[in-house]
Short mmCIF file of C-alpha atoms in Angstrom, two decimals:
data_model
loop_
_atom_site.label_atom_id
_atom_site.label_comp_id
_atom_site.label_asym_id
_atom_site.label_seq_id
_atom_site.Cartn_x
_atom_site.Cartn_y
_atom_site.Cartn_z
CA MET A 1 16.09 4.13 -24.05
CA SER A 2 17.46 5.41 -20.75
CA PHE A 3 15.28 6.68 -17.93
CA SER A 4 16.05 9.21 -15.22
CA ASN A 5 14.23 7.52 -12.32
CA THR A 6 11.93 4.64 -11.45
CA VAL A 7 8.37 4.52 -10.11
CA LEU A 8 7.42 1.23 -8.46
CA ILE A 9 3.72 0.42 -7.95
CA THR A 10 2.53 -2.70 -6.13
CA GLY A 11 -0.83 -3.96 -7.32
CA GLY A 12 -0.19 -2.01 -10.49
CA THR A 13 -1.77 -4.38 -12.98
CA ALA A 14 -5.43 -3.62 -12.26
CA GLY A 15 -7.83 -1.13 -10.71
CA LEU A 16 -6.37 1.85 -8.89
CA GLY A 17 -2.76 0.82 -9.44
CA PHE A 18 -3.19 0.37 -13.19
CA GLN A 19 -4.96 3.70 -13.63
CA THR A 20 -2.30 5.47 -11.56
CA ALA A 21 0.48 3.87 -13.60
CA LEU A 22 -1.21 5.04 -16.79
CA ILE A 23 -1.35 8.64 -15.55
CA ILE A 24 2.25 8.73 -14.30
CA ALA A 25 3.62 7.02 -17.43
CA ARG A 26 1.81 9.59 -19.59
CA GLU A 27 2.92 12.59 -17.54
CA HIS A 28 6.50 11.37 -17.10
CA PRO A 29 7.79 9.44 -20.11
CA GLU A 30 11.28 9.98 -18.66
CA TYR A 31 10.41 7.63 -15.75
CA LEU A 32 10.52 3.86 -15.84
CA VAL A 33 7.23 2.66 -14.32
CA VAL A 34 7.38 -0.84 -12.82
CA LEU A 35 4.16 -2.72 -12.06
CA ALA A 36 4.60 -5.35 -9.34
CA SER A 37 1.82 -7.88 -8.80
CA ARG A 38 1.45 -11.60 -8.25
CA THR A 39 0.26 -12.07 -11.85
CA ASP A 40 -0.45 -9.95 -14.90
CA PRO A 41 -3.20 -11.78 -16.80
CA GLY A 42 -4.19 -8.67 -18.75
CA SER A 43 -0.66 -7.74 -19.85
CA ALA A 44 -1.04 -4.39 -18.08
CA ALA A 45 2.40 -3.01 -18.90
CA GLU A 46 2.05 -3.83 -22.57
CA SER A 47 -1.44 -2.32 -22.59
CA ILE A 48 -0.21 1.00 -21.14
CA ASN A 49 2.74 1.12 -23.52
CA ASN A 50 0.47 0.51 -26.49
CA THR A 51 -2.05 3.09 -25.32
CA LEU A 52 0.61 5.76 -24.92
CA SER A 53 2.83 4.67 -27.81
CA GLN A 54 5.69 4.55 -25.31
CA LYS A 55 7.96 1.92 -23.81
CA ASN A 56 8.41 3.09 -20.23
CA VAL A 57 6.24 0.56 -18.36
CA THR A 58 7.31 -2.95 -17.38
CA PHE A 59 6.04 -5.77 -15.15
CA LEU A 60 7.80 -7.77 -12.43
CA PRO A 61 6.08 -10.59 -10.50
CA LEU A 62 5.71 -10.03 -6.74
CA ASP A 63 3.81 -12.18 -4.24
CA LEU A 64 3.44 -10.15 -1.05
CA SER A 65 2.07 -13.16 0.83
CA SER A 66 5.48 -14.87 0.70
CA LEU A 67 8.50 -13.37 2.46
CA THR A 68 10.73 -15.62 0.37
CA ASN A 69 9.17 -14.29 -2.83
CA VAL A 70 9.56 -10.69 -1.67
CA ARG A 71 13.25 -11.37 -1.08
CA THR A 72 13.51 -12.92 -4.54
CA PHE A 73 11.94 -9.76 -5.92
CA GLY A 74 14.52 -7.67 -4.07
CA GLN A 75 17.35 -9.71 -5.57
CA ALA A 76 15.83 -9.41 -9.05
CA TRP A 77 15.51 -5.66 -8.59
CA LYS A 78 19.18 -5.32 -7.71
CA ALA A 79 20.17 -7.40 -10.73
CA LYS A 80 18.07 -5.27 -13.09
CA ASN A 81 20.11 -2.16 -12.28
CA PHE A 82 17.08 0.08 -12.69
CA PRO A 83 17.43 3.86 -12.23
CA PRO A 84 16.96 5.15 -8.65
CA ILE A 85 13.44 4.90 -7.21
CA ILE A 86 11.82 8.30 -7.01
CA VAL A 87 8.32 7.05 -6.13
CA LEU A 88 7.18 3.90 -4.31
CA LEU A 89 3.43 3.31 -4.21
CA LEU A 90 2.56 0.56 -1.71
CA ASN A 91 -0.86 0.11 -3.21
CA ALA A 92 -1.65 -3.61 -3.30
CA GLY A 93 -4.22 -4.88 -0.81
CA THR A 94 -6.72 -7.63 -0.19
CA GLN A 95 -9.38 -8.84 2.21
CA PHE A 96 -10.62 -12.30 3.18
CA PRO A 97 -14.18 -11.83 4.51
CA ARG A 98 -14.70 -15.39 5.68
CA ASP A 99 -12.50 -17.80 7.62
CA LEU A 100 -9.07 -17.02 9.00
CA ARG A 101 -6.30 -17.62 6.50
CA GLN A 102 -2.57 -17.93 7.01
CA THR A 103 0.31 -17.60 4.58
CA GLY A 104 3.03 -20.18 4.10
CA ASP A 105 5.04 -18.17 6.62
CA GLY A 106 2.32 -18.77 9.24
CA ILE A 107 1.15 -15.14 9.31
CA GLU A 108 -2.51 -14.14 9.12
CA SER A 109 -2.98 -13.41 5.41
CA THR A 110 -4.59 -9.95 5.51
CA PHE A 111 -1.91 -8.60 7.84
CA ALA A 112 0.79 -10.36 5.82
CA ILE A 113 -0.21 -9.00 2.42
CA ASN A 114 -1.44 -5.54 3.40
CA HIS A 115 1.47 -4.79 5.73
CA VAL A 116 4.27 -7.30 6.32
CA GLY A 117 5.15 -7.99 2.68
CA HIS A 118 5.13 -4.28 1.90
CA ALA A 119 7.36 -3.50 4.88
CA LEU A 120 9.94 -6.09 3.82
CA LEU A 121 9.82 -4.79 0.25
CA LEU A 122 10.56 -1.24 1.37
CA HIS A 123 13.49 -2.30 3.54
CA LEU A 124 15.01 -4.45 0.78
CA ILE A 125 14.87 -1.75 -1.88
CA TYR A 126 15.75 1.09 0.50
CA PRO A 127 19.32 1.39 -0.89
CA ASN A 128 17.81 2.01 -4.34
CA PHE A 129 15.89 5.16 -3.41
CA ALA A 130 16.91 8.39 -5.09
CA SER A 131 18.30 11.14 -2.88
CA ARG A 132 14.78 12.60 -2.83
CA ALA A 133 11.91 10.12 -3.03
CA ARG A 134 8.27 9.67 -2.02
CA ILE A 135 6.47 6.69 -0.54
CA VAL A 136 2.67 6.60 -0.55
CA VAL A 137 0.82 3.89 1.38
CA THR A 138 -2.73 3.11 0.27
CA SER A 139 -4.97 2.81 3.33
CA SER A 140 -8.74 3.26 3.70
CA GLY A 141 -11.24 5.40 5.54
CA ALA A 142 -12.59 2.09 6.83
CA HIS A 143 -9.80 2.19 9.43
CA ASP A 144 -11.63 4.98 11.31
CA PRO A 145 -14.72 4.04 13.38
CA ALA A 146 -15.75 7.70 13.34
CA GLN A 147 -16.37 7.49 9.60
CA LYS A 148 -19.12 4.90 10.15
CA THR A 149 -18.42 2.98 6.95
CA GLY A 150 -20.56 0.04 8.02
CA LEU A 151 -17.52 -2.22 8.38
CA PRO A 152 -16.38 -3.62 11.75
CA ASP A 153 -14.30 -1.22 13.82
CA ALA A 154 -10.54 -1.55 13.50
CA LYS A 155 -8.79 -2.43 16.73
CA TYR A 156 -5.04 -2.71 17.26
CA THR A 157 -3.98 -5.05 20.05
CA THR A 158 -0.38 -6.02 19.31
CA ALA A 159 1.40 -6.87 16.08
CA GLN A 160 2.08 -10.33 17.45
CA GLU A 161 -1.65 -10.87 17.97
CA LEU A 162 -2.51 -9.63 14.49
CA ALA A 163 0.10 -11.87 12.90
CA HIS A 164 -0.74 -14.93 15.00
CA PRO A 165 -4.30 -14.57 16.32
CA SER A 166 -5.17 -16.19 19.63
CA PRO A 167 -8.13 -18.57 19.72
CA GLU A 168 -10.31 -15.65 20.81
CA THR A 169 -9.31 -13.15 18.13
CA ALA A 170 -9.22 -15.87 15.49
CA GLN A 171 -13.02 -15.64 15.66
CA ASN A 172 -12.97 -12.01 14.50
CA SER A 173 -14.47 -11.43 11.09
CA GLY A 174 -12.26 -11.15 8.05
CA LEU A 175 -13.61 -7.67 7.45
CA GLN A 176 -12.46 -6.62 10.92
CA ARG A 177 -9.00 -7.94 10.09
CA TYR A 178 -9.14 -5.85 6.91
CA THR A 179 -10.08 -2.59 8.64
CA THR A 180 -7.38 -3.22 11.24
CA SER A 181 -4.81 -3.78 8.48
CA LYS A 182 -5.74 -0.37 7.07
CA LEU A 183 -5.19 1.14 10.53
CA VAL A 184 -1.82 -0.63 10.58
CA ASN A 185 -0.93 0.99 7.24
CA ILE A 186 -1.37 4.45 8.76
CA MET A 187 0.41 3.64 12.02
CA TRP A 188 3.38 2.29 10.07
CA THR A 189 3.36 5.43 7.89
CA TYR A 190 3.70 7.61 10.99
CA ALA A 191 6.46 5.42 12.48
CA LEU A 192 8.32 5.49 9.17
CA HIS A 193 7.92 9.27 8.93
CA ARG A 194 9.60 9.76 12.32
CA ARG A 195 12.60 7.81 11.13
CA PHE A 196 12.78 9.62 7.80
CA THR A 197 12.99 12.98 9.59
CA LYS A 198 16.27 11.85 11.19
CA LEU A 199 17.96 10.99 7.90
CA THR A 200 20.79 13.14 6.60
CA GLU A 201 21.85 11.27 3.46
CA LYS A 202 18.41 11.16 1.81
CA LYS A 203 15.25 13.26 1.78
CA LEU A 204 12.44 10.72 1.93
CA THR A 205 8.77 11.43 2.56
CA VAL A 206 5.87 9.13 3.31
CA THR A 207 2.13 9.76 3.27
CA ALA A 208 -0.97 7.60 3.68
CA PHE A 209 -3.83 7.72 1.18
CA ASP A 210 -7.52 6.85 1.30
CA PRO A 211 -8.81 6.33 -2.26
CA GLY A 212 -12.38 5.99 -1.05
CA LEU A 213 -14.77 3.19 -1.93
CA MET A 214 -14.14 2.07 -5.52
CA PRO A 215 -16.80 -0.34 -6.82
CA GLY A 216 -15.56 -2.67 -9.53
CA THR A 217 -12.01 -3.15 -8.24
CA GLY A 218 -10.52 -6.51 -7.27
CA ILE A 219 -10.75 -5.95 -3.51
CA ALA A 220 -13.99 -7.96 -3.40
CA ARG A 221 -12.62 -11.02 -5.22
CA GLU A 222 -12.83 -13.20 -2.09
CA ASN A 223 -16.47 -12.30 -1.38
CA GLY A 224 -19.48 -14.41 -2.27
CA ARG A 225 -20.71 -14.74 -5.85
CA VAL A 226 -23.76 -12.49 -5.50
CA PHE A 227 -21.79 -9.69 -3.84
CA ARG A 228 -19.08 -9.94 -6.49
CA MET A 229 -21.65 -9.60 -9.25
CA LEU A 230 -23.14 -6.49 -7.65
CA TRP A 231 -19.69 -5.06 -6.94
CA VAL A 232 -18.39 -5.56 -10.47
CA HIS A 233 -21.46 -5.08 -12.65
CA LEU A 234 -24.00 -2.89 -10.82
CA LEU A 235 -22.34 -0.58 -8.29
CA PRO A 236 -19.86 1.04 -10.74
CA ARG A 237 -22.84 2.18 -12.81
CA ILE A 238 -24.60 3.94 -9.95
CA ILE A 239 -21.71 5.78 -8.30
CA PRO A 240 -23.56 9.16 -8.53
CA VAL A 241 -26.46 7.61 -6.62
CA LEU A 242 -24.15 6.04 -4.04
CA ARG A 243 -22.64 9.48 -3.41
CA LEU A 244 -25.95 10.55 -1.95
CA VAL A 245 -25.00 8.26 0.96
CA SER A 246 -21.25 9.00 1.03
CA ARG A 247 -19.20 11.50 -0.94
CA ASN A 248 -16.11 9.29 -0.65
CA ILE A 249 -17.08 6.90 -3.45
CA HIS A 250 -15.14 7.07 -6.70
CA SER A 251 -14.22 5.25 -9.86
CA PRO A 252 -10.65 3.90 -9.98
CA GLN A 253 -9.85 6.55 -12.57
CA GLU A 254 -10.96 9.34 -10.23
CA SER A 255 -8.98 8.00 -7.28
CA ALA A 256 -5.95 7.38 -9.49
CA THR A 257 -5.84 11.09 -10.32
CA ASN A 258 -5.44 11.82 -6.61
CA LEU A 259 -2.88 9.07 -6.02
CA ALA A 260 -0.80 10.23 -8.99
CA TRP A 261 -0.99 13.76 -7.59
CA LEU A 262 0.45 12.56 -4.28
CA ALA A 263 3.11 10.60 -6.14
CA VAL A 264 4.52 13.20 -8.51
CA SER A 265 2.94 16.64 -8.08
CA ASP A 266 5.09 19.59 -7.03
CA ASP A 267 2.15 20.67 -4.84
CA VAL A 268 3.09 18.10 -2.19
CA GLU A 269 6.87 18.16 -2.54
CA GLY A 270 8.40 17.60 0.90
CA VAL A 271 5.07 16.77 2.59
CA SER A 272 5.38 13.80 4.98
CA GLY A 273 3.58 12.11 7.86
CA ILE A 274 0.16 13.20 6.55
CA TYR A 275 -3.05 11.27 5.85
CA TYR A 276 -5.02 12.17 2.75
CA GLU A 277 -8.59 11.43 1.76
CA GLY A 278 -8.34 11.91 -1.97
CA ASN A 279 -6.41 15.16 -2.31
CA ASN A 280 -7.56 16.53 1.04
CA GLU A 281 -5.39 16.38 4.14
CA ILE A 282 -7.51 15.05 7.02
CA LYS A 283 -7.04 13.53 10.45
CA SER A 284 -6.81 9.76 10.66
CA SER A 285 -8.45 7.84 13.49
CA GLU A 286 -7.69 8.68 17.10
CA GLU A 287 -6.08 5.28 17.64
CA SER A 288 -3.73 5.73 14.70
CA TYR A 289 -1.80 8.45 16.59
CA ASP A 290 -0.92 6.16 19.52
CA LYS A 291 2.89 6.19 19.40
CA ALA A 292 3.22 3.20 21.74
CA LYS A 293 1.18 1.11 19.31
CA GLN A 294 3.09 2.48 16.33
CA GLU A 295 6.36 1.45 17.94
CA ASP A 296 5.03 -1.99 18.88
CA LEU A 297 4.14 -2.45 15.22
CA TRP A 298 7.49 -1.15 14.02
CA GLN A 299 9.62 -3.26 16.35
CA TRP A 300 7.64 -6.46 15.72
CA THR A 301 7.82 -5.91 11.98
CA VAL A 302 11.56 -5.32 11.86
CA LYS A 303 12.35 -8.30 14.09
CA ASN A 304 10.09 -10.67 12.17
CA ILE A 305 11.11 -9.78 8.62
CA ALA A 306 14.85 -9.65 9.31
CA THR A 307 16.81 -12.87 9.11
CA GLU A 308 19.82 -11.84 11.21
CA GLU A 309 20.99 -9.18 13.65
CA SER A 310 22.75 -7.15 10.98
CA GLU A 311 19.49 -6.89 9.06
CA ILE A 312 17.62 -5.74 12.15
CA GLU A 313 20.10 -2.87 12.51
CA LYS A 314 19.80 -2.01 8.82
CA PHE A 315 16.00 -2.16 8.80
CA GLU A 316 15.79 0.30 11.69
CA ILE A 317 16.71 3.00 9.09
CA ALA A 318 17.58 5.77 11.57
CA ASN A 319 18.93 3.74 14.47
#
C-alpha cells in the first residue's frame, strides 16, 4: 500500500504519543505513522494496526540520549524512502529526579534527551519534510513559575551550563533540570519559528504544546517506588478530584485529542510560533521570550550537534 505522507512521533509507543498516533492513524489512513522510541515492549505499532484493522503504523528504534544513534536513525530514515514528512511530533521526554546523570556524549541527560537529541533529529530529517509541514514540540506548564505547579522554577543560564553543569549547578535538583528543559523546548520553538518565516522553498510551522499533568504516563519511571505506585495506580483514578486543585490535569487520551488537533487539524493550518495549553493559545513564561537566550540556545545547539563546518551552515536552516 502506498501512502501520501508521513507522520513521525517520538515517544510514540506509550502514553501521550501512543494515544496521539492512534487518533491520527484512524483519521488519516492515507498517512504512514512512524513511532520512534528507544524500545517497543508492547508492540505499539502492531497494536494500533490491529485495533484499526489497518497497516499504516510502523516502529523504528530511536535513542535520543545518543547522538550517534540519532544519526543512525537519520541514515535508516533516508534508506527507507518513506513519503515526505507532513507532521513531526517531538513528544518524547524524561526526567531524572535524583542525582545528576550524563549521557555517553557527556551531556546532562535531561537536556540531552528532551532537547539535544530532538534538535539533531529535526536537522537530519529536514530534507524529508513535505513542502508544507508542521512540527509540534511537547513542553509543559511546569516551565512557567507563574503557574505555581509545585516544581522548582525553571532557570536558563546558558546552553553550555545546562549541557555541562558547573560544580554549583550540578547540585540543582533533577526536577529543576526537568522544568528548565521544558523552558528550553519553548525557547527553541520560538528560535526555529523565526528561521521558518524566512524560508521560501518550504512552508513549515512550529508550535509548542503543554499536555498538562497526565498521571499514569511513563514520565515518573525514574521516581521512587512509592511515588511510582501512586502515579500509576491511584492518581489516574482520581483525575476529577485532582482537577479541583488544577484544571490542567488530563488523561493521556484527553491530551492526545489536543495534540492530534495541533498536528493535523485545518483549524491551525499555518499557525506558527505559538504556545498552546491543550487547545488554547496562551502566553508562555516571561523568560521564554528572551531572544538573547533563545539565540544562545540555538547557536550552542547547532555547533554541538554538527560534526563539520558544512553541517553547521546546513543546520542554520535560514542562514
